[in-house]
XYZ file of C-alpha atoms in Angstrom:
671
model
C -0.002 -0.046 -0.025
C 2.791 2.332 -0.898
C 2.502 5.783 -2.524
C -0.155 4.975 -5.004
C -3.353 7.028 -5.007
C -6.471 5.109 -4.297
C -9.413 7.249 -5.613
C -12.314 7.347 -3.112
C -15.081 5.049 -4.211
C -18.217 3.570 -2.830
C -17.892 0.410 -0.788
C -18.930 -2.812 -2.689
C -22.641 -3.262 -2.664
C -23.085 -6.876 -3.506
C -23.429 -8.585 -0.154
C -26.832 -9.589 1.205
C -27.590 -10.438 4.846
C -27.878 -14.038 5.766
C -31.265 -15.299 6.163
C -32.178 -16.910 9.487
C -34.437 -19.556 8.083
C -31.628 -22.371 8.163
C -30.992 -21.697 11.716
C -34.627 -21.998 12.703
C -34.985 -25.097 10.624
C -32.074 -26.638 12.536
C -33.752 -25.808 15.911
C -37.029 -27.465 14.716
C -35.130 -30.529 13.711
C -33.503 -30.773 17.174
C -36.846 -30.462 18.765
C -38.247 -33.188 16.532
C -35.445 -35.685 17.291
C -35.930 -34.941 20.961
C -39.667 -35.673 20.811
C -39.177 -38.835 18.763
C -36.463 -40.077 21.229
C -38.878 -39.715 24.365
C -41.729 -41.534 22.510
C -39.309 -44.430 21.707
C -37.910 -44.334 25.261
C -41.429 -44.861 26.682
C -42.057 -47.835 24.509
C -38.610 -49.306 25.262
C -39.578 -50.668 28.666
C -42.649 -52.807 27.584
C -40.869 -53.995 24.400
C -37.893 -55.153 26.482
C -40.215 -56.903 29.005
C -42.138 -58.695 26.262
C -38.983 -59.980 24.291
C -38.338 -63.565 24.796
C -34.613 -63.281 24.938
C -34.764 -60.725 27.730
C -37.268 -62.922 29.734
C -34.845 -65.790 29.473
C -32.009 -63.742 30.590
C -34.125 -62.655 33.647
C -35.327 -66.250 34.173
C -38.986 -65.602 33.793
C -41.823 -66.460 31.262
C -44.303 -63.608 30.815
C -45.546 -64.861 27.576
C -49.473 -64.826 27.155
C -51.803 -65.162 24.148
C -51.266 -62.358 21.771
C -48.152 -60.922 23.482
C -46.039 -61.317 20.338
C -48.704 -59.294 18.420
C -48.593 -56.519 21.080
C -44.809 -56.618 20.916
C -45.120 -56.340 17.002
C -47.598 -53.422 17.309
C -45.352 -51.365 19.739
C -42.193 -52.112 17.542
C -44.084 -51.055 14.438
C -44.750 -47.661 16.115
C -41.023 -47.383 17.050
C -39.950 -48.429 13.445
C -42.242 -45.951 11.682
C -42.370 -42.985 14.111
C -38.891 -43.322 15.558
C -37.200 -44.644 12.416
C -39.013 -41.986 10.092
C -36.158 -39.516 9.826
C -33.819 -42.440 8.743
C -36.367 -43.969 6.436
C -37.126 -40.584 4.681
C -33.321 -40.044 4.531
C -32.854 -43.466 2.812
C -35.303 -42.516 0.188
C -33.689 -39.148 -0.448
C -30.229 -40.684 -0.743
C -31.484 -43.281 -3.167
C -33.057 -40.687 -5.311
C -29.959 -38.550 -5.264
C -27.816 -41.674 -6.016
C -25.613 -40.787 -3.065
C -26.129 -43.598 -0.503
C -24.625 -42.561 2.837
C -25.378 -42.596 6.565
C -29.178 -42.355 6.233
C -29.258 -45.150 3.652
C -27.263 -47.486 5.850
C -29.226 -46.889 9.025
C -32.493 -47.009 7.034
C -31.463 -50.282 5.517
C -30.384 -51.793 8.844
C -33.665 -50.992 10.657
C -35.648 -52.202 7.751
C -33.902 -55.463 7.562
C -34.237 -55.979 11.406
C -37.953 -55.057 11.351
C -38.843 -57.204 8.257
C -37.168 -60.187 9.602
C -38.743 -59.869 13.130
C -42.204 -59.326 11.658
C -41.712 -62.457 9.569
C -40.976 -64.394 12.876
C -44.232 -63.220 14.379
C -46.209 -64.264 11.349
C -44.744 -67.823 11.164
C -41.027 -67.966 10.267
C -38.890 -70.094 12.515
C -36.387 -68.227 14.507
C -35.910 -65.469 17.091
C -37.126 -61.939 16.597
C -34.934 -58.969 17.671
C -37.473 -56.363 18.179
C -35.729 -55.149 21.329
C -32.395 -54.698 19.323
C -34.466 -52.727 16.687
C -35.902 -50.663 19.430
C -32.658 -49.846 21.280
C -30.753 -49.309 17.978
C -33.459 -46.571 16.954
C -33.411 -45.087 20.432
C -29.614 -44.686 20.549
C -29.594 -43.348 16.839
C -32.185 -40.703 17.832
C -30.148 -39.784 20.883
C -27.029 -39.604 18.852
C -28.624 -37.315 16.206
C -30.063 -35.128 18.935
C -26.647 -34.600 20.659
C -24.824 -34.252 17.391
C -27.260 -31.721 16.078
C -26.977 -29.528 19.207
C -23.110 -29.855 18.619
C -23.466 -28.634 15.067
C -25.653 -25.761 16.162
C -23.016 -24.798 18.843
C -20.342 -24.840 16.157
C -22.506 -22.363 14.049
C -23.277 -20.302 17.200
C -20.615 -17.802 16.413
C -22.272 -16.871 13.072
C -25.515 -16.646 14.963
C -23.913 -14.187 17.356
C -22.699 -12.061 14.443
C -26.140 -12.045 13.062
C -27.659 -10.927 16.484
C -25.130 -8.054 16.588
C -27.247 -5.914 14.177
C -29.786 -4.103 16.253
C -33.359 -4.361 14.890
C -34.268 -0.695 15.760
C -32.648 2.621 15.242
C -33.293 6.253 16.346
C -33.825 8.306 13.107
C -33.422 12.108 13.313
C -35.884 14.081 11.111
C -35.983 17.943 11.637
C -34.383 17.542 14.984
C -37.018 15.082 16.220
C -36.058 11.453 17.020
C -38.302 8.676 15.478
C -37.809 4.936 16.256
C -37.654 3.004 12.972
C -36.612 -0.561 11.936
C -32.924 -0.754 10.981
C -33.634 -2.254 7.596
C -35.573 0.862 6.575
C -32.499 3.127 6.935
C -31.050 4.681 3.620
C -27.875 6.388 2.676
C -27.653 9.984 4.159
C -30.178 9.281 6.826
C -29.120 10.594 10.307
C -29.481 8.509 13.298
C -28.898 9.038 16.940
C -26.764 6.507 19.087
C -27.357 6.716 22.740
C -25.054 5.510 25.609
C -24.721 1.644 25.823
C -26.580 1.075 22.535
C -25.379 -0.816 19.396
C -24.636 1.344 16.445
C -27.472 0.672 13.922
C -25.703 1.320 10.605
C -22.362 1.963 9.038
C -21.616 5.630 8.702
C -19.716 8.800 9.760
C -20.111 10.690 13.016
C -21.838 13.964 12.342
C -21.558 15.312 15.959
C -20.600 14.146 19.324
C -18.079 11.605 20.507
C -17.753 8.450 22.428
C -15.655 5.191 22.999
C -16.865 2.276 20.837
C -16.300 -1.528 21.641
C -15.708 -3.187 18.200
C -14.251 -6.286 19.565
C -17.044 -8.669 18.178
C -16.342 -7.121 14.661
C -12.604 -6.521 14.395
C -11.054 -8.407 17.199
C -9.759 -5.151 18.640
C -10.148 -5.753 22.380
C -9.733 -2.005 23.507
C -12.603 0.476 23.176
C -11.817 2.838 20.363
C -12.380 6.612 20.709
C -14.591 7.978 17.746
C -15.125 11.740 17.092
C -16.699 13.786 14.525
C -15.607 12.653 10.989
C -14.730 9.217 12.070
C -16.206 5.972 10.534
C -18.459 3.727 12.659
C -19.458 0.025 11.946
C -23.041 -1.239 12.581
C -23.066 -3.613 15.419
C -20.361 -2.025 17.456
C -21.280 -1.211 21.071
C -21.398 2.483 22.257
C -19.859 3.568 25.575
C -21.053 6.480 27.711
C -21.263 9.220 24.984
C -24.064 9.903 22.566
C -23.536 10.912 18.953
C -25.289 11.462 15.516
C -24.290 9.382 12.467
C -24.743 10.012 8.811
C -25.644 6.619 7.356
C -23.344 5.519 4.523
C -25.534 2.793 3.162
C -28.698 0.524 3.955
C -28.506 -2.537 6.160
C -27.962 -5.100 3.377
C -24.677 -3.349 2.277
C -23.287 -2.948 5.852
C -19.903 -4.223 6.688
C -21.543 -6.685 9.211
C -23.905 -8.045 6.452
C -20.904 -8.613 4.189
C -19.133 -10.447 6.921
C -22.100 -12.621 7.602
C -22.488 -13.425 3.929
C -18.839 -14.089 3.706
C -18.897 -16.460 6.678
C -21.947 -18.288 5.353
C -20.412 -18.773 1.877
C -17.143 -19.933 3.421
C -18.992 -22.466 5.697
C -20.898 -23.851 2.556
C -17.785 -24.059 0.343
C -15.974 -27.364 0.170
C -12.030 -27.332 0.612
C -9.652 -30.070 -0.482
C -9.740 -31.664 3.086
C -13.536 -31.727 2.864
C -13.549 -33.408 -0.590
C -11.143 -35.976 0.829
C -13.491 -36.678 3.774
C -16.459 -36.995 1.355
C -14.648 -39.507 -0.837
C -13.697 -41.450 2.254
C -17.317 -41.431 3.520
C -18.619 -42.747 0.087
C -16.106 -45.559 0.218
C -17.025 -46.335 3.816
C -20.784 -46.762 2.690
C -19.588 -49.155 -0.014
C -17.347 -51.054 2.525
C -20.387 -51.123 4.967
C -22.803 -52.764 2.477
C -20.254 -55.180 1.064
C -18.943 -56.239 4.555
C -22.532 -56.410 5.909
C -23.758 -58.787 3.268
C -20.458 -60.794 3.374
C -20.766 -61.171 7.071
C -24.396 -62.300 6.843
C -23.458 -64.897 4.087
C -20.388 -66.170 6.108
C -22.263 -66.759 9.332
C -25.541 -68.102 7.725
C -23.511 -70.524 5.408
C -21.341 -71.834 8.247
C -24.479 -73.305 10.032
C -25.344 -70.221 12.303
C -29.063 -69.241 12.768
C -30.628 -66.825 10.335
C -31.298 -64.360 13.244
C -27.576 -64.480 14.329
C -26.392 -63.840 10.696
C -28.926 -61.064 10.429
C -27.785 -59.530 13.691
C -24.056 -59.558 12.630
C -25.091 -57.783 9.375
C -27.115 -55.116 10.974
C -24.298 -54.433 13.615
C -21.729 -54.125 10.874
C -23.775 -51.671 8.786
C -24.624 -49.515 11.886
C -20.949 -49.372 13.049
C -19.808 -48.642 9.497
C -21.993 -45.573 9.170
C -19.757 -42.640 7.879
C -21.388 -40.276 10.246
C -18.301 -39.172 12.254
C -16.367 -39.081 9.045
C -18.978 -36.926 7.350
C -18.963 -34.424 10.181
C -15.324 -34.534 10.861
C -14.431 -31.608 8.566
C -17.799 -29.641 8.296
C -17.878 -29.087 12.080
C -14.312 -27.637 12.117
C -15.140 -25.488 9.122
C -18.357 -24.038 10.731
C -16.407 -23.347 14.041
C -13.222 -21.953 12.408
C -14.800 -19.613 9.764
C -17.176 -17.944 12.242
C -14.563 -17.796 15.121
C -12.063 -16.156 12.816
C -14.704 -13.559 11.732
C -15.170 -12.666 15.352
C -11.524 -11.963 15.476
C -11.397 -9.885 12.429
C -9.986 -12.613 10.260
C -12.265 -13.001 7.292
C -11.908 -16.188 5.166
C -13.031 -15.787 1.549
C -11.285 -18.823 0.257
C -11.253 -22.036 2.497
C -8.366 -23.516 0.628
C -6.292 -20.380 1.095
C -6.906 -20.543 4.830
C -6.053 -24.376 5.133
C -2.935 -23.633 2.934
C -1.722 -21.114 5.641
C -0.134 -24.063 7.384
C 2.261 -24.591 4.458
C 3.566 -20.850 4.492
C 7.419 -20.577 4.442
C 7.567 -16.862 3.620
C 5.444 -13.903 4.379
C 5.792 -10.954 2.298
C 4.794 -7.758 4.149
C 3.669 -4.470 2.716
C 5.215 -1.697 4.995
C 2.756 1.124 5.117
C -0.138 0.545 7.509
C 0.765 -3.005 8.331
C 4.292 -2.966 10.000
C 3.998 0.702 10.501
C 1.040 2.664 11.963
C 0.162 4.037 8.503
C -0.309 7.531 9.878
C 2.225 9.728 8.094
C 3.033 13.011 9.744
C 4.781 15.824 7.933
C 8.294 16.132 9.586
C 9.788 18.619 7.038
C 8.821 21.106 4.347
C 11.864 22.333 2.254
C 11.726 24.917 -0.439
C 14.317 24.693 -3.107
C 12.900 27.883 -4.955
C 13.532 31.184 -3.308
C 10.234 32.525 -4.638
C 8.256 29.771 -3.012
C 7.736 29.635 0.692
C 7.135 26.370 2.687
C 3.423 27.042 3.073
C 3.091 27.583 -0.649
C 4.685 24.193 -1.455
C 2.358 22.231 0.898
C -0.695 24.252 -0.343
C 0.018 23.030 -3.979
C 0.796 19.529 -2.972
C -2.404 19.365 -0.884
C -4.510 20.351 -4.018
C -3.392 17.113 -5.643
C -3.527 14.949 -2.531
C -7.212 15.845 -1.620
C -8.454 13.177 -4.067
C -6.501 10.384 -2.473
C -6.935 8.069 0.440
C -3.200 7.162 0.580
C -1.600 7.642 4.002
C 1.034 10.006 2.624
C -1.912 12.329 1.243
C -3.768 12.046 4.668
C -0.597 13.347 6.333
C -0.224 16.340 3.958
C -3.908 17.168 4.233
C -3.554 17.038 8.074
C -0.667 19.430 7.995
C -2.566 21.838 5.794
C -5.502 21.604 8.247
C -3.202 22.445 11.074
C -1.709 25.423 9.330
C -5.265 26.693 8.428
C -4.303 26.827 4.670
C -7.199 26.837 2.101
C -6.897 24.017 -0.538
C -7.098 25.190 -4.110
C -9.066 23.323 -6.868
C -7.400 21.168 -9.503
C -8.029 20.409 -13.296
C -6.828 17.509 -15.419
C -5.870 15.428 -12.408
C -3.965 12.134 -13.223
C -2.615 9.461 -10.911
C 0.880 8.209 -12.021
C 0.678 4.503 -10.903
C 2.936 4.048 -7.858
C 4.976 7.164 -8.625
C 2.677 10.027 -7.769
C 0.097 12.528 -9.149
C -0.223 15.401 -11.587
C -2.715 18.122 -12.195
C -3.189 21.815 -13.232
C -3.490 24.159 -10.182
C -4.105 27.787 -10.696
C -2.900 27.572 -14.328
C 0.518 25.741 -13.258
C 1.382 22.199 -13.907
C 2.056 20.546 -10.525
C 3.643 17.116 -9.879
C 3.890 15.413 -6.416
C 6.123 12.498 -7.043
C 8.290 9.882 -5.390
C 12.097 9.359 -5.620
C 11.350 6.403 -7.914
C 9.888 8.780 -10.565
C 13.059 10.953 -10.341
C 15.290 8.046 -10.863
C 13.034 6.629 -13.827
C 13.038 10.051 -15.541
C 16.750 10.650 -14.855
C 16.056 13.642 -12.732
C 18.821 14.541 -10.410
C 18.007 14.880 -6.680
C 18.605 18.501 -5.724
C 21.473 19.722 -3.703
C 20.752 20.346 -0.034
C 18.414 17.338 0.100
C 18.376 15.693 3.488
C 16.119 13.030 4.890
C 16.931 10.369 7.581
C 16.433 6.631 6.997
C 13.051 6.548 8.475
C 11.461 9.440 6.506
C 9.446 9.142 3.318
C 9.971 11.874 0.757
C 7.702 13.296 -1.998
C 9.017 16.006 -4.298
C 7.043 18.962 -5.656
C 7.613 20.133 -9.279
C 5.974 23.269 -10.531
C 5.953 23.823 -14.255
C 8.919 21.533 -14.725
C 11.006 23.092 -12.073
C 11.860 21.369 -8.690
C 10.150 23.495 -6.195
C 10.855 21.574 -2.992
C 10.126 18.498 -1.116
C 8.117 17.208 1.861
C 9.318 14.508 4.292
C 6.975 12.455 6.304
C 7.531 9.861 8.994
C 5.518 6.910 9.863
C 6.152 5.072 13.104
C 6.638 1.422 13.382
C 3.702 -0.399 15.087
C 4.579 -1.582 18.653
C 3.251 -5.072 17.753
C 5.361 -5.447 14.736
C 8.580 -6.808 16.359
C 6.681 -9.424 18.356
C 4.946 -10.596 15.196
C 8.079 -11.020 13.232
C 9.727 -12.825 16.252
C 6.734 -15.284 16.393
C 7.207 -16.006 12.736
C 10.808 -16.705 13.290
C 9.963 -19.270 16.084
C 7.642 -20.996 13.643
C 10.599 -20.980 10.972
C 8.674 -18.599 8.664
C 10.822 -16.099 6.783
C 9.612 -12.317 6.756
C 10.396 -10.103 3.765
C 9.627 -6.463 3.405
C 8.274 -5.471 -0.049
C 7.717 -1.703 -0.352
C 7.446 1.097 -2.871
C 9.344 3.221 -0.421
C 13.104 4.149 -0.731
C 15.896 1.704 0.146
C 17.111 3.671 3.302
C 13.549 3.554 4.928
C 13.186 -0.106 3.985
C 16.548 -1.069 5.251
C 15.855 0.850 8.582
C 12.472 -0.813 9.128
C 13.760 -4.321 8.051
C 16.817 -4.005 10.527
C 14.718 -2.599 13.433
C 12.170 -5.479 13.214
C 14.790 -8.226 12.498
C 13.275 -9.300 9.214
C 15.124 -11.722 6.896
C 15.293 -9.284 3.897
C 13.738 -6.407 2.126
C 12.882 -5.323 -1.480
C 12.494 -1.540 -1.910
C 11.262 0.960 -4.589
C 8.978 -1.611 -6.132
C 6.059 -0.570 -8.183
C 2.629 -2.403 -8.017
C 3.210 -4.384 -11.240
C 6.727 -5.327 -10.018
C 5.358 -6.818 -6.757
C 3.885 -9.551 -8.702
C 7.278 -10.491 -10.297
C 8.954 -10.473 -6.906
C 6.324 -12.881 -5.602
C 6.798 -15.136 -8.581
C 10.653 -15.097 -8.089
C 10.197 -16.316 -4.495
C 7.860 -19.081 -5.604
C 10.339 -20.211 -8.234
C 12.897 -20.697 -5.404
C 10.330 -23.079 -3.787
C 9.071 -20.720 -1.183
C 5.193 -21.079 -0.213
C 4.379 -17.389 -0.276
C 1.805 -15.349 1.777
C 1.534 -11.732 0.613
C 0.021 -9.139 2.751
C -1.180 -5.933 1.190
C -3.901 -3.518 0.361
C -6.893 -5.415 -1.246
C -7.322 -3.165 -4.224
C -3.799 -1.636 -5.032
C -1.890 -5.020 -4.545
C -4.573 -7.072 -6.255
C -2.153 -8.736 -8.950
C 0.430 -9.758 -6.223
C -2.206 -10.863 -3.825
C -3.781 -13.187 -6.546
C -0.321 -14.477 -7.492
C 0.718 -15.371 -3.948
C -0.110 -18.833 -2.551
C -1.957 -17.071 0.251
C -3.304 -13.556 -0.458
C -4.040 -11.565 2.754
C -5.636 -8.145 2.296
C -5.171 -6.055 5.333
C -7.270 -3.037 6.633
C -9.843 -3.400 3.844
C -13.048 -3.688 5.934
C -15.183 -1.802 3.348
C -13.757 -3.712 0.346
C -14.437 -7.198 1.551
C -16.098 -8.473 -1.519
C -13.794 -6.483 -3.737
C -10.602 -7.855 -2.673
C -8.786 -10.575 -4.636
C -7.277 -11.903 -1.541
C -8.411 -15.242 -0.092
C -8.284 -13.856 3.319
C -9.016 -10.341 4.516
C -7.921 -8.830 7.905
C -10.131 -6.117 9.245
C -7.314 -4.528 11.283
C -3.802 -3.821 9.738
C -2.174 -5.336 12.882
C 0.790 -7.693 11.936
C -0.209 -9.837 14.996
C -3.379 -10.728 13.056
C -1.237 -12.255 10.254
C 0.574 -14.467 12.775
C -2.789 -15.270 14.440
C -4.202 -16.362 11.083
C -1.284 -18.714 10.384
C -1.396 -20.210 13.781
C -5.164 -20.536 13.610
C -4.836 -22.092 10.143
C -2.487 -24.690 11.441
C -4.714 -25.365 14.498
C -7.818 -25.780 12.227
C -5.954 -28.274 9.903
C -4.898 -30.206 13.017
C -8.421 -30.455 14.256
C -9.554 -31.658 10.780
C -6.886 -34.405 10.871
C -7.556 -35.440 14.349
C -11.272 -35.859 13.536
C -10.522 -37.777 10.282
C -8.054 -40.065 12.147
C -10.501 -40.804 14.906
C -13.438 -41.263 12.550
C -11.572 -43.827 10.337
C -9.677 -45.399 13.176
C -12.768 -46.215 15.153
C -14.049 -48.173 12.056
C -10.846 -50.100 11.627
C -11.109 -51.513 15.214
C -14.928 -51.705 15.574
C -15.944 -53.216 12.169
C -14.113 -56.593 12.694
C -15.531 -56.823 16.137
C -19.019 -56.259 14.694
C -18.498 -58.869 11.968
C -17.560 -61.379 14.797
C -13.867 -62.023 14.415
C -13.583 -62.660 18.132
C -16.851 -64.572 18.400
C -15.060 -67.710 19.409
C -13.375 -65.880 22.233
C -16.809 -64.727 23.369
C -16.458 -61.157 22.220
C -19.442 -60.083 20.037
C -21.116 -56.668 19.618
C -24.928 -56.278 19.495
C -26.601 -53.767 17.268
C -27.385 -51.434 20.151
C -23.611 -51.466 21.283
C -22.653 -50.870 17.710
C -25.197 -47.789 17.676
C -23.788 -46.629 20.868
C -20.168 -46.753 19.603
C -21.139 -44.928 16.459
C -22.791 -42.277 18.435
C -19.936 -41.817 20.812
C -17.483 -41.504 17.766
C -19.730 -38.729 16.443
C -19.926 -36.827 19.639
C -16.152 -37.058 20.189
C -15.666 -35.453 16.769
C -18.225 -32.781 17.618
C -16.598 -31.965 21.002
C -13.084 -31.895 19.376
C -14.298 -29.387 16.848
C -15.842 -27.265 19.521
C -12.487 -26.976 21.380
C -10.931 -24.972 18.542
C -9.632 -21.599 19.676
C -8.020 -18.594 18.104
C -4.596 -17.826 19.694
C -5.020 -14.061 19.615
C -2.474 -11.734 21.101
C -2.668 -7.976 21.014
């Protein structure tokens, strides 16, 4: 984000707020599973007491005329009412030609029910209605617990949605009217009272206060806001009250864009997710093949039909790819929403998961490693006819159309000196080198040292600037008029961030459009590995490519708009300080603050997220490797055999372990 002039523009207006229907649907499903579970639980006791095998185990005989039909009737209620979610799931998966977990459970309970019903109506053998009942009971309980865990993983997103207040105090002709937030339009004026949430993005018109933006940007300290400062919808006001000029409607707000971004990222599938999906499909095939093979083996080796059936049902239940199917999505839901709460906005899941491979981080200097707030330290006239105030007055005319930190520094100095800024004609930005325009009939250029070098213009005698100062030269009608030096402080957090990267064996390189002396000074002060100075935006791309050709896995941090080509070329593009340009940035990840610690947090969080995914995948597959042979009966001769209910319990436990493991994910966030 070096001395290039980013012309002011409207924030991107494409994002729509997330609809809450999906969340409500999820809550309804949880309630449905809970209700079905309790109905089946009530029927479990009489079903168990009427089952022959349970009576034999208890040493009693409670059989009476028609008892088998009562048992059949109650089991039919359990099968149809309790098993309904699995049976409808089976039909859906068959229609979609993607047999998975619901297909396997539906198949298993249908086989168990059909066989047991045939026993009631004359087939020789032993029914296992009680196994069917306990299998459905445990599967309902497992789904209920799992869905609550899934909802918990998405709760961070829900919290983001709830940040947006539903009402606002709109000011019309000095009277305050309470209106719905979604009715606010650009240029409306709203009042924000103490302790309230800001209802819309905008600029403070009058008043001042401290705002808590931690839920939006990860910035833990309350931030002082005065007239002219931007405010974000959803941030919490302190003790002051102020009026805000609304920048845009609710659907275009920063928060709505974040919610949309998180929602999209949670739905998108990364390479790890595709790997898990493939494994789940194979597990479904293995379940069916192993289940049928187990049935044939036991039945053809002289065991009873009911024993062979029971083995098959247990194998199919154990093999359900449920934990495997949830292993990655739960971590994705948790990590994406959690990152957004800390100001790390993931646009591209693959870029985020690839952050664990980063070997080199290329830092833009201004506003990332430095505060980005340039202050004029010197104004030097090289023309006896032009005073210092005249030089900065002419320079400010050109800089008033720019948002660049250098421009901001010059304009602040003009404001401090109470100088009136003149108008410009034929304004033109010279990419990465400066600006030119006609001011009061004179052709004015405000240019960087790089422009002088490129156009073979000698730096004037008497020029002095220390290593930490950035310089712009002012040319009036082709004559060197003078120069302005500005200084930008290094952020207090920068040294710690670079040091943490070193501990992680990640190289840090400074890539800047600034002069070599400034770059060398900043690089040396922070203990960075190297620096590349006086680089124009189009050359940044070449430098990134050169690093990649040396075998480095490169993360590039820079302004989301100005550094777009380089960000797109980098293996992981990280746009910093581009809150209003979320959707416009080419980077895979957008950091709301320009804090270098956020970049470190992102890399560490990416590694932690990947670890969680792998832990879940290892658990979900490892459990099947051990449980499947036991379900098939390999240790039957040693007296170890699993019933369908135990199989269902083990499957539920594996799913809950995966859910709990995902929920333990945390952002290591240091300020």
